[in-house]
Amino acid sequence: MWPYVILFGVSFAAATVLPLGSEAALAALVIADGTLAGPILVATVGNVLGSVTTFWVGRRAGAFAESHQPKLAARMERATRTLQRWGPPALVLAWVPLIGDVLVAVAGAMRLAVLPSLAWITLGKAGRYLAVGWAALAAAQL
């Protein structure tokens, strides 16, 4: 039970601005359990809920962050252009390191529709975790 709680927490934190990755924790649990479903579900739910938090923070603090964090302003501008062009489907890239969290926060600041945004975020994150899980399981069977 505790490994799943830890995986959830790490996955949640990894979807915020904290510089964490959850792939190693997922791979370790997949290898230890020898199964994909439980670890992938827990990691995906934790990571998506972390993104929901980032989305909400973006809604609340988007303009403040852009005006008070000059280094972040350039990333936010690129994310804004991407989201203006593609809309919520661009959030399938929410799993990508360095740009994913910014995309999600800017989507919140732009007040994109919540349900389509959540669907695309979930699709991207679940796909990434499925790939990591399969790779870990395959590596364990070598």
CSV table of N, CA and C in Angstrom, one decimal:
chain,number,residue,atom,x,y,z
A,1,MET,N,0.8,-1.2,0.0
A,1,MET,CA,0.0,0.0,0.0
A,1,MET,C,0.9,1.3,0.0
A,2,TRP,N,1.9,1.3,0.9
A,2,TRP,CA,2.7,2.5,1.0
A,2,TRP,C,3.4,2.9,-0.3
A,3,PRO,N,3.9,1.9,-1.1
A,3,PRO,CA,4.6,2.2,-2.4
A,3,PRO,C,3.6,3.0,-3.3
A,4,TYR,N,2.3,2.6,-3.3
A,4,TYR,CA,1.3,3.3,-4.1
A,4,TYR,C,1.1,4.7,-3.6
A,5,VAL,N,1.1,4.9,-2.3
A,5,VAL,CA,0.9,6.2,-1.7
A,5,VAL,C,2.1,7.1,-2.1
A,6,ILE,N,3.3,6.6,-2.0
A,6,ILE,CA,4.5,7.3,-2.3
A,6,ILE,C,4.4,7.7,-3.8
A,7,LEU,N,4.1,6.7,-4.7
A,7,LEU,CA,4.0,7.0,-6.1
A,7,LEU,C,3.0,8.1,-6.4
A,8,PHE,N,1.8,8.0,-5.8
A,8,PHE,CA,0.8,9.1,-5.9
A,8,PHE,C,1.4,10.4,-5.6
A,9,GLY,N,2.1,10.5,-4.4
A,9,GLY,CA,2.6,11.8,-4.0
A,9,GLY,C,3.7,12.3,-4.9
A,10,VAL,N,4.6,11.5,-5.3
A,10,VAL,CA,5.7,11.9,-6.2
A,10,VAL,C,5.1,12.3,-7.6
A,11,SER,N,4.1,11.6,-8.0
A,11,SER,CA,3.5,11.9,-9.3
A,11,SER,C,2.7,13.2,-9.2
A,12,PHE,N,2.0,13.5,-8.1
A,12,PHE,CA,1.4,14.7,-7.9
A,12,PHE,C,2.4,15.9,-7.9
A,13,ALA,N,3.4,15.8,-7.1
A,13,ALA,CA,4.4,16.8,-7.0
A,13,ALA,C,5.1,17.1,-8.3
A,14,ALA,N,5.3,16.0,-9.1
A,14,ALA,CA,6.0,16.2,-10.4
A,14,ALA,C,5.2,17.0,-11.4
A,15,ALA,N,3.9,17.1,-11.2
A,15,ALA,CA,3.1,17.9,-12.1
A,15,ALA,C,2.9,19.4,-11.7
A,16,THR,N,3.6,19.7,-10.6
A,16,THR,CA,3.6,21.1,-10.2
A,16,THR,C,5.0,21.7,-10.6
A,17,VAL,N,5.3,22.9,-10.1
A,17,VAL,CA,6.6,23.5,-10.5
A,17,VAL,C,7.8,22.9,-9.8
A,18,LEU,N,7.6,22.0,-8.9
A,18,LEU,CA,8.7,21.3,-8.2
A,18,LEU,C,9.5,20.5,-9.2
A,19,PRO,N,10.8,20.6,-9.2
A,19,PRO,CA,11.7,19.9,-10.1
A,19,PRO,C,11.8,18.4,-9.8
A,20,LEU,N,10.7,17.6,-10.0
A,20,LEU,CA,10.7,16.2,-9.7
A,20,LEU,C,10.3,15.4,-11.0
A,21,GLY,N,10.8,14.2,-11.0
A,21,GLY,CA,10.3,13.3,-12.0
A,21,GLY,C,9.7,12.1,-11.3
A,22,SER,N,8.7,11.5,-11.9
A,22,SER,CA,8.0,10.4,-11.3
A,22,SER,C,8.2,9.1,-12.0
A,23,GLU,N,9.0,9.1,-13.1
A,23,GLU,CA,9.1,7.9,-13.9
A,23,GLU,C,9.9,6.8,-13.2
A,24,ALA,N,10.9,7.2,-12.5
A,24,ALA,CA,11.7,6.2,-11.7
A,24,ALA,C,10.8,5.5,-10.7
A,25,ALA,N,10.0,6.2,-10.0
A,25,ALA,CA,9.1,5.6,-9.0
A,25,ALA,C,8.1,4.7,-9.6
A,26,LEU,N,7.6,5.1,-10.8
A,26,LEU,CA,6.6,4.2,-11.5
A,26,LEU,C,7.3,3.0,-12.0
A,27,ALA,N,8.5,3.1,-12.6
A,27,ALA,CA,9.2,1.9,-13.1
A,27,ALA,C,9.5,1.0,-12.0
A,28,ALA,N,10.0,1.5,-10.8
A,28,ALA,CA,10.3,0.6,-9.7
A,28,ALA,C,9.1,-0.1,-9.2
A,29,LEU,N,7.9,0.5,-9.1
A,29,LEU,CA,6.7,-0.2,-8.7
A,29,LEU,C,6.2,-1.2,-9.7
A,30,VAL,N,6.3,-0.8,-11.0
A,30,VAL,CA,5.9,-1.8,-12.0
A,30,VAL,C,6.8,-3.0,-11.9
A,31,ILE,N,8.1,-2.9,-11.8
A,31,ILE,CA,9.0,-4.0,-11.7
A,31,ILE,C,8.7,-4.8,-10.4
A,32,ALA,N,8.5,-4.1,-9.3
A,32,ALA,CA,8.2,-4.8,-8.0
A,32,ALA,C,6.9,-5.6,-8.1
A,33,ASP,N,5.9,-5.0,-8.7
A,33,ASP,CA,4.6,-5.7,-8.7
A,33,ASP,C,4.4,-6.6,-9.9
A,34,GLY,N,5.2,-6.4,-10.9
A,34,GLY,CA,5.1,-7.2,-12.2
A,34,GLY,C,3.8,-6.9,-12.9
A,35,THR,N,3.2,-5.8,-12.7
A,35,THR,CA,1.9,-5.4,-13.3
A,35,THR,C,1.9,-4.0,-13.7
A,36,LEU,N,1.1,-3.6,-14.7
A,36,LEU,CA,1.0,-2.3,-15.2
A,36,LEU,C,-0.2,-1.5,-14.6
A,37,ALA,N,-1.3,-2.1,-14.6
A,37,ALA,CA,-2.6,-1.4,-14.3
A,37,ALA,C,-2.6,-0.5,-13.1
A,38,GLY,N,-2.3,-1.1,-11.9
A,38,GLY,CA,-2.3,-0.3,-10.7
A,38,GLY,C,-1.3,0.8,-10.6
A,39,PRO,N,-0.1,0.5,-10.9
A,39,PRO,CA,0.9,1.7,-10.8
A,39,PRO,C,0.6,2.8,-11.9
A,40,ILE,N,0.2,2.4,-13.1
A,40,ILE,CA,-0.1,3.4,-14.1
A,40,ILE,C,-1.3,4.2,-13.7
A,41,LEU,N,-2.3,3.6,-13.2
A,41,LEU,CA,-3.5,4.3,-12.7
A,41,LEU,C,-3.2,5.3,-11.6
A,42,VAL,N,-2.5,4.8,-10.6
A,42,VAL,CA,-2.1,5.7,-9.5
A,42,VAL,C,-1.2,6.9,-9.9
A,43,ALA,N,-0.2,6.6,-10.7
A,43,ALA,CA,0.7,7.6,-11.2
A,43,ALA,C,-0.1,8.7,-12.1
A,44,THR,N,-1.0,8.2,-12.9
A,44,THR,CA,-1.8,9.1,-13.8
A,44,THR,C,-2.7,9.9,-13.0
A,45,VAL,N,-3.4,9.3,-12.1
A,45,VAL,CA,-4.3,10.1,-11.2
A,45,VAL,C,-3.6,11.2,-10.4
A,46,GLY,N,-2.5,10.8,-9.8
A,46,GLY,CA,-1.7,11.8,-9.0
A,46,GLY,C,-1.1,12.9,-9.9
A,47,ASN,N,-0.6,12.5,-11.1
A,47,ASN,CA,0.0,13.5,-12.0
A,47,ASN,C,-1.1,14.5,-12.5
A,48,VAL,N,-2.2,13.9,-12.9
A,48,VAL,CA,-3.3,14.8,-13.4
A,48,VAL,C,-3.8,15.7,-12.3
A,49,LEU,N,-4.0,15.2,-11.1
A,49,LEU,CA,-4.4,16.1,-10.0
A,49,LEU,C,-3.4,17.2,-9.7
A,50,GLY,N,-2.1,16.9,-9.9
A,50,GLY,CA,-1.1,17.9,-9.8
A,50,GLY,C,-1.2,18.9,-10.9
A,51,SER,N,-1.6,18.5,-12.1
A,51,SER,CA,-1.8,19.4,-13.2
A,51,SER,C,-3.0,20.3,-12.9
A,52,VAL,N,-4.1,19.7,-12.3
A,52,VAL,CA,-5.3,20.5,-12.0
A,52,VAL,C,-4.9,21.6,-11.0
A,53,THR,N,-4.0,21.3,-10.1
A,53,THR,CA,-3.5,22.3,-9.2
A,53,THR,C,-2.8,23.4,-9.9
A,54,THR,N,-1.9,23.0,-10.8
A,54,THR,CA,-1.1,24.0,-11.6
A,54,THR,C,-2.1,24.8,-12.5
A,55,PHE,N,-3.1,24.2,-13.1
A,55,PHE,CA,-4.1,24.9,-13.9
A,55,PHE,C,-4.8,26.0,-13.0
A,56,TRP,N,-5.2,25.6,-11.8
A,56,TRP,CA,-5.9,26.5,-10.9
A,56,TRP,C,-5.0,27.6,-10.5
A,57,VAL,N,-3.7,27.3,-10.2
A,57,VAL,CA,-2.8,28.4,-9.8
A,57,VAL,C,-2.6,29.3,-11.0
A,58,GLY,N,-2.5,28.8,-12.2
A,58,GLY,CA,-2.5,29.7,-13.4
A,58,GLY,C,-3.7,30.6,-13.5
A,59,ARG,N,-4.8,30.1,-13.2
A,59,ARG,CA,-6.0,30.9,-13.2
A,59,ARG,C,-5.9,32.1,-12.2
A,60,ARG,N,-5.4,31.8,-11.0
A,60,ARG,CA,-5.3,32.7,-10.0
A,60,ARG,C,-4.1,33.7,-10.1
A,61,ALA,N,-3.0,33.2,-10.6
A,61,ALA,CA,-1.8,34.0,-10.5
A,61,ALA,C,-1.1,34.3,-11.9
A,62,GLY,N,-1.8,34.0,-13.0
A,62,GLY,CA,-1.1,34.1,-14.3
A,62,GLY,C,-0.5,35.5,-14.6
A,63,ALA,N,-1.3,36.5,-14.4
A,63,ALA,CA,-0.8,37.8,-14.7
A,63,ALA,C,0.3,38.3,-13.8
A,64,PHE,N,0.1,37.9,-12.5
A,64,PHE,CA,1.1,38.3,-11.5
A,64,PHE,C,2.5,37.6,-11.8
A,65,ALA,N,2.5,36.3,-12.2
A,65,ALA,CA,3.7,35.6,-12.5
A,65,ALA,C,4.4,36.2,-13.7
A,66,GLU,N,3.6,36.5,-14.7
A,66,GLU,CA,4.2,37.0,-15.9
A,66,GLU,C,4.9,38.4,-15.7
A,67,SER,N,4.3,39.2,-14.9
A,67,SER,CA,4.9,40.6,-14.6
A,67,SER,C,6.0,40.5,-13.6
A,68,HIS,N,6.1,39.5,-12.7
A,68,HIS,CA,7.1,39.5,-11.7
A,68,HIS,C,8.2,38.5,-11.9
A,69,GLN,N,8.1,37.7,-12.9
A,69,GLN,CA,9.1,36.7,-13.2
A,69,GLN,C,9.6,36.8,-14.7
A,70,PRO,N,10.5,37.7,-15.0
A,70,PRO,CA,10.9,38.0,-16.3
A,70,PRO,C,11.4,36.8,-17.1
A,71,LYS,N,12.1,35.9,-16.4
A,71,LYS,CA,12.6,34.7,-17.0
A,71,LYS,C,11.5,33.8,-17.5
A,72,LEU,N,10.4,33.8,-16.7
A,72,LEU,CA,9.3,32.9,-17.0
A,72,LEU,C,8.4,33.6,-18.1
A,73,ALA,N,8.5,34.9,-18.3
A,73,ALA,CA,7.7,35.6,-19.3
A,73,ALA,C,7.9,35.0,-20.7
A,74,ALA,N,9.1,34.8,-21.1
A,74,ALA,CA,9.3,34.2,-22.4
A,74,ALA,C,8.7,32.9,-22.6
A,75,ARG,N,8.8,32.0,-21.6
A,75,ARG,CA,8.2,30.7,-21.7
A,75,ARG,C,6.7,30.8,-21.8
A,76,MET,N,6.2,31.7,-21.0
A,76,MET,CA,4.7,31.9,-20.9
A,76,MET,C,4.2,32.5,-22.3
A,77,GLU,N,5.0,33.3,-22.9
A,77,GLU,CA,4.6,33.9,-24.2
A,77,GLU,C,4.6,32.8,-25.2
A,78,ARG,N,5.6,31.9,-25.3
A,78,ARG,CA,5.5,30.7,-26.2
A,78,ARG,C,4.4,29.8,-25.9
A,79,ALA,N,4.1,29.6,-24.7
A,79,ALA,CA,3.0,28.7,-24.3
A,79,ALA,C,1.7,29.4,-24.7
A,80,THR,N,1.6,30.7,-24.6
A,80,THR,CA,0.3,31.4,-24.9
A,80,THR,C,0.1,31.3,-26.4
A,81,ARG,N,1.2,31.4,-27.2
A,81,ARG,CA,1.0,31.3,-28.7
A,81,ARG,C,0.6,29.9,-29.1
A,82,THR,N,1.2,28.9,-28.5
A,82,THR,CA,0.9,27.5,-28.8
A,82,THR,C,-0.6,27.3,-28.4
A,83,LEU,N,-1.0,27.7,-27.3
A,83,LEU,CA,-2.4,27.5,-26.8
A,83,LEU,C,-3.4,28.3,-27.7
A,84,GLN,N,-3.0,29.5,-28.1
A,84,GLN,CA,-3.9,30.2,-29.0
A,84,GLN,C,-4.1,29.6,-30.3
A,85,ARG,N,-3.0,28.9,-30.8
A,85,ARG,CA,-3.1,28.2,-32.1
A,85,ARG,C,-3.8,26.9,-32.0
A,86,TRP,N,-3.5,26.1,-31.0
A,86,TRP,CA,-4.1,24.7,-30.9
A,86,TRP,C,-5.2,24.5,-29.9
A,87,GLY,N,-5.3,25.4,-28.9
A,87,GLY,CA,-6.3,25.3,-27.9
A,87,GLY,C,-6.0,24.1,-27.0
A,88,PRO,N,-7.0,23.5,-26.3
A,88,PRO,CA,-6.8,22.4,-25.4
A,88,PRO,C,-6.0,21.2,-25.9
A,89,PRO,N,-6.2,20.8,-27.2
A,89,PRO,CA,-5.4,19.7,-27.6
A,89,PRO,C,-3.8,19.9,-27.4
A,90,ALA,N,-3.4,21.1,-27.4
A,90,ALA,CA,-1.9,21.3,-27.1
A,90,ALA,C,-1.5,20.8,-25.7
A,91,LEU,N,-2.5,20.6,-24.8
A,91,LEU,CA,-2.2,20.2,-23.5
A,91,LEU,C,-1.9,18.7,-23.4
A,92,VAL,N,-2.0,18.0,-24.5
A,92,VAL,CA,-1.5,16.6,-24.6
A,92,VAL,C,0.0,16.6,-24.3
A,93,LEU,N,0.7,17.7,-24.5
A,93,LEU,CA,2.1,17.9,-24.2
A,93,LEU,C,2.4,18.3,-22.7
A,94,ALA,N,1.4,18.2,-21.9
A,94,ALA,CA,1.6,18.6,-20.5
A,94,ALA,C,2.6,17.7,-19.8
A,95,TRP,N,2.9,16.6,-20.3
A,95,TRP,CA,3.9,15.6,-19.7
A,95,TRP,C,5.3,16.0,-20.0
A,96,VAL,N,5.6,16.9,-21.0
A,96,VAL,CA,6.9,17.2,-21.5
A,96,VAL,C,7.7,18.0,-20.4
A,97,PRO,N,8.8,17.6,-20.0
A,97,PRO,CA,9.6,18.4,-19.0
A,97,PRO,C,9.9,19.8,-19.5
A,98,LEU,N,9.9,20.7,-18.6
A,98,LEU,CA,10.1,22.1,-18.8
A,98,LEU,C,9.0,22.9,-19.4
A,99,ILE,N,8.3,22.3,-20.4
A,99,ILE,CA,7.2,23.1,-21.1
A,99,ILE,C,5.9,22.7,-20.6
A,100,GLY,N,5.7,21.5,-20.1
A,100,GLY,CA,4.4,21.0,-19.7
A,100,GLY,C,3.7,21.8,-18.6
A,101,ASP,N,4.5,22.1,-17.5
A,101,ASP,CA,3.9,22.8,-16.4
A,101,ASP,C,3.5,24.2,-16.8
A,102,VAL,N,4.4,24.8,-17.7
A,102,VAL,CA,4.1,26.2,-18.1
A,102,VAL,C,2.8,26.2,-19.0
A,103,LEU,N,2.7,25.2,-19.9
A,103,LEU,CA,1.5,25.1,-20.7
A,103,LEU,C,0.3,25.0,-19.9
A,104,VAL,N,0.3,24.2,-18.9
A,104,VAL,CA,-0.9,24.0,-18.0
A,104,VAL,C,-1.2,25.3,-17.2
A,105,ALA,N,-0.2,25.9,-16.7
A,105,ALA,CA,-0.4,27.2,-15.9
A,105,ALA,C,-1.0,28.2,-16.9
A,106,VAL,N,-0.4,28.4,-18.1
A,106,VAL,CA,-0.9,29.4,-19.0
A,106,VAL,C,-2.3,29.0,-19.5
A,107,ALA,N,-2.6,27.8,-19.7
A,107,ALA,CA,-4.0,27.4,-20.0
A,107,ALA,C,-5.0,27.8,-18.9
A,108,GLY,N,-4.6,27.7,-17.7
A,108,GLY,CA,-5.4,28.2,-16.6
A,108,GLY,C,-5.5,29.7,-16.6
A,109,ALA,N,-4.4,30.4,-16.9
A,109,ALA,CA,-4.4,31.9,-16.9
A,109,ALA,C,-5.3,32.3,-18.1
A,110,MET,N,-5.3,31.6,-19.2
A,110,MET,CA,-6.1,31.9,-20.4
A,110,MET,C,-7.6,31.5,-20.2
A,111,ARG,N,-7.9,30.9,-19.1
A,111,ARG,CA,-9.2,30.4,-18.8
A,111,ARG,C,-9.8,29.5,-19.9
A,112,LEU,N,-8.9,28.6,-20.3
A,112,LEU,CA,-9.4,27.6,-21.3
A,112,LEU,C,-10.4,26.7,-20.6
A,113,ALA,N,-11.3,26.1,-21.4
A,113,ALA,CA,-12.4,25.2,-20.8
A,113,ALA,C,-11.7,24.1,-20.0
A,114,VAL,N,-12.3,23.9,-18.8
A,114,VAL,CA,-11.7,22.9,-17.9
A,114,VAL,C,-11.8,21.5,-18.4
A,115,LEU,N,-12.9,21.0,-18.8
A,115,LEU,CA,-13.1,19.6,-19.1
A,115,LEU,C,-12.3,19.2,-20.4
A,116,PRO,N,-12.3,19.9,-21.5
A,116,PRO,CA,-11.4,19.6,-22.6
A,116,PRO,C,-10.0,19.6,-22.2
A,117,SER,N,-9.6,20.6,-21.4
A,117,SER,CA,-8.2,20.7,-21.0
A,117,SER,C,-7.8,19.5,-20.2
A,118,LEU,N,-8.6,19.1,-19.2
A,118,LEU,CA,-8.4,18.0,-18.4
A,118,LEU,C,-8.3,16.7,-19.2
A,119,ALA,N,-9.2,16.5,-20.2
A,119,ALA,CA,-9.1,15.3,-21.1
A,119,ALA,C,-7.8,15.2,-21.8
A,120,TRP,N,-7.3,16.3,-22.4
A,120,TRP,CA,-6.1,16.3,-23.1
A,120,TRP,C,-4.9,16.1,-22.2
A,121,ILE,N,-4.9,16.7,-21.1
A,121,ILE,CA,-3.8,16.5,-20.1
A,121,ILE,C,-3.8,15.0,-19.7
A,122,THR,N,-4.9,14.4,-19.4
A,122,THR,CA,-5.0,13.0,-19.0
A,122,THR,C,-4.5,12.1,-20.1
A,123,LEU,N,-4.9,12.4,-21.3
A,123,LEU,CA,-4.4,11.5,-22.4
A,123,LEU,C,-2.9,11.6,-22.6
A,124,GLY,N,-2.3,12.7,-22.5
A,124,GLY,CA,-0.9,12.8,-22.6
A,124,GLY,C,-0.1,12.1,-21.5
A,125,LYS,N,-0.6,12.4,-20.3
A,125,LYS,CA,0.1,11.8,-19.1
A,125,LYS,C,-0.1,10.3,-19.0
A,126,ALA,N,-1.3,9.8,-19.3
A,126,ALA,CA,-1.5,8.4,-19.3
A,126,ALA,C,-0.7,7.7,-20.4
A,127,GLY,N,-0.6,8.3,-21.5
A,127,GLY,CA,0.3,7.7,-22.6
A,127,GLY,C,1.7,7.7,-22.2
A,128,ARG,N,2.2,8.7,-21.6
A,128,ARG,CA,3.6,8.7,-21.1
A,128,ARG,C,3.8,7.6,-20.1
A,129,TYR,N,2.9,7.5,-19.1
A,129,TYR,CA,3.1,6.5,-18.1
A,129,TYR,C,3.0,5.1,-18.6
A,130,LEU,N,2.1,4.9,-19.6
A,130,LEU,CA,2.0,3.6,-20.2
A,130,LEU,C,3.3,3.2,-20.9
A,131,ALA,N,3.9,4.1,-21.6
A,131,ALA,CA,5.2,3.9,-22.3
A,131,ALA,C,6.3,3.5,-21.3
A,132,VAL,N,6.3,4.3,-20.2
A,132,VAL,CA,7.3,4.1,-19.2
A,132,VAL,C,7.1,2.7,-18.5
A,133,GLY,N,5.8,2.4,-18.2
A,133,GLY,CA,5.5,1.1,-17.6
A,133,GLY,C,5.9,0.0,-18.4
A,134,TRP,N,5.5,0.0,-19.7
A,134,TRP,CA,5.8,-1.1,-20.6
A,134,TRP,C,7.3,-1.2,-20.7
A,135,ALA,N,8.1,-0.1,-20.8
A,135,ALA,CA,9.5,-0.2,-20.9
A,135,ALA,C,10.1,-0.9,-19.7
A,136,ALA,N,9.6,-0.5,-18.5
A,136,ALA,CA,10.1,-1.0,-17.3
A,136,ALA,C,9.8,-2.5,-17.2
A,137,LEU,N,8.6,-2.9,-17.6
A,137,LEU,CA,8.2,-4.3,-17.5
A,137,LEU,C,9.1,-5.1,-18.5
A,138,ALA,N,9.3,-4.6,-19.7
A,138,ALA,CA,10.1,-5.3,-20.7
A,138,ALA,C,11.6,-5.4,-20.2
A,139,ALA,N,12.1,-4.4,-19.6
A,139,ALA,CA,13.5,-4.4,-19.1
A,139,ALA,C,13.6,-5.4,-18.0
A,140,ALA,N,12.6,-5.5,-17.1
A,140,ALA,CA,12.6,-6.5,-16.0
A,140,ALA,C,12.6,-7.9,-16.5
A,141,GLN,N,12.1,-8.2,-17.7
A,141,GLN,CA,12.0,-9.5,-18.2
A,141,GLN,C,13.2,-9.9,-19.1
A,142,LEU,N,14.1,-9.0,-19.2
A,142,LEU,CA,15.3,-9.4,-20.0
A,142,LEU,C,16.2,-10.4,-19.3
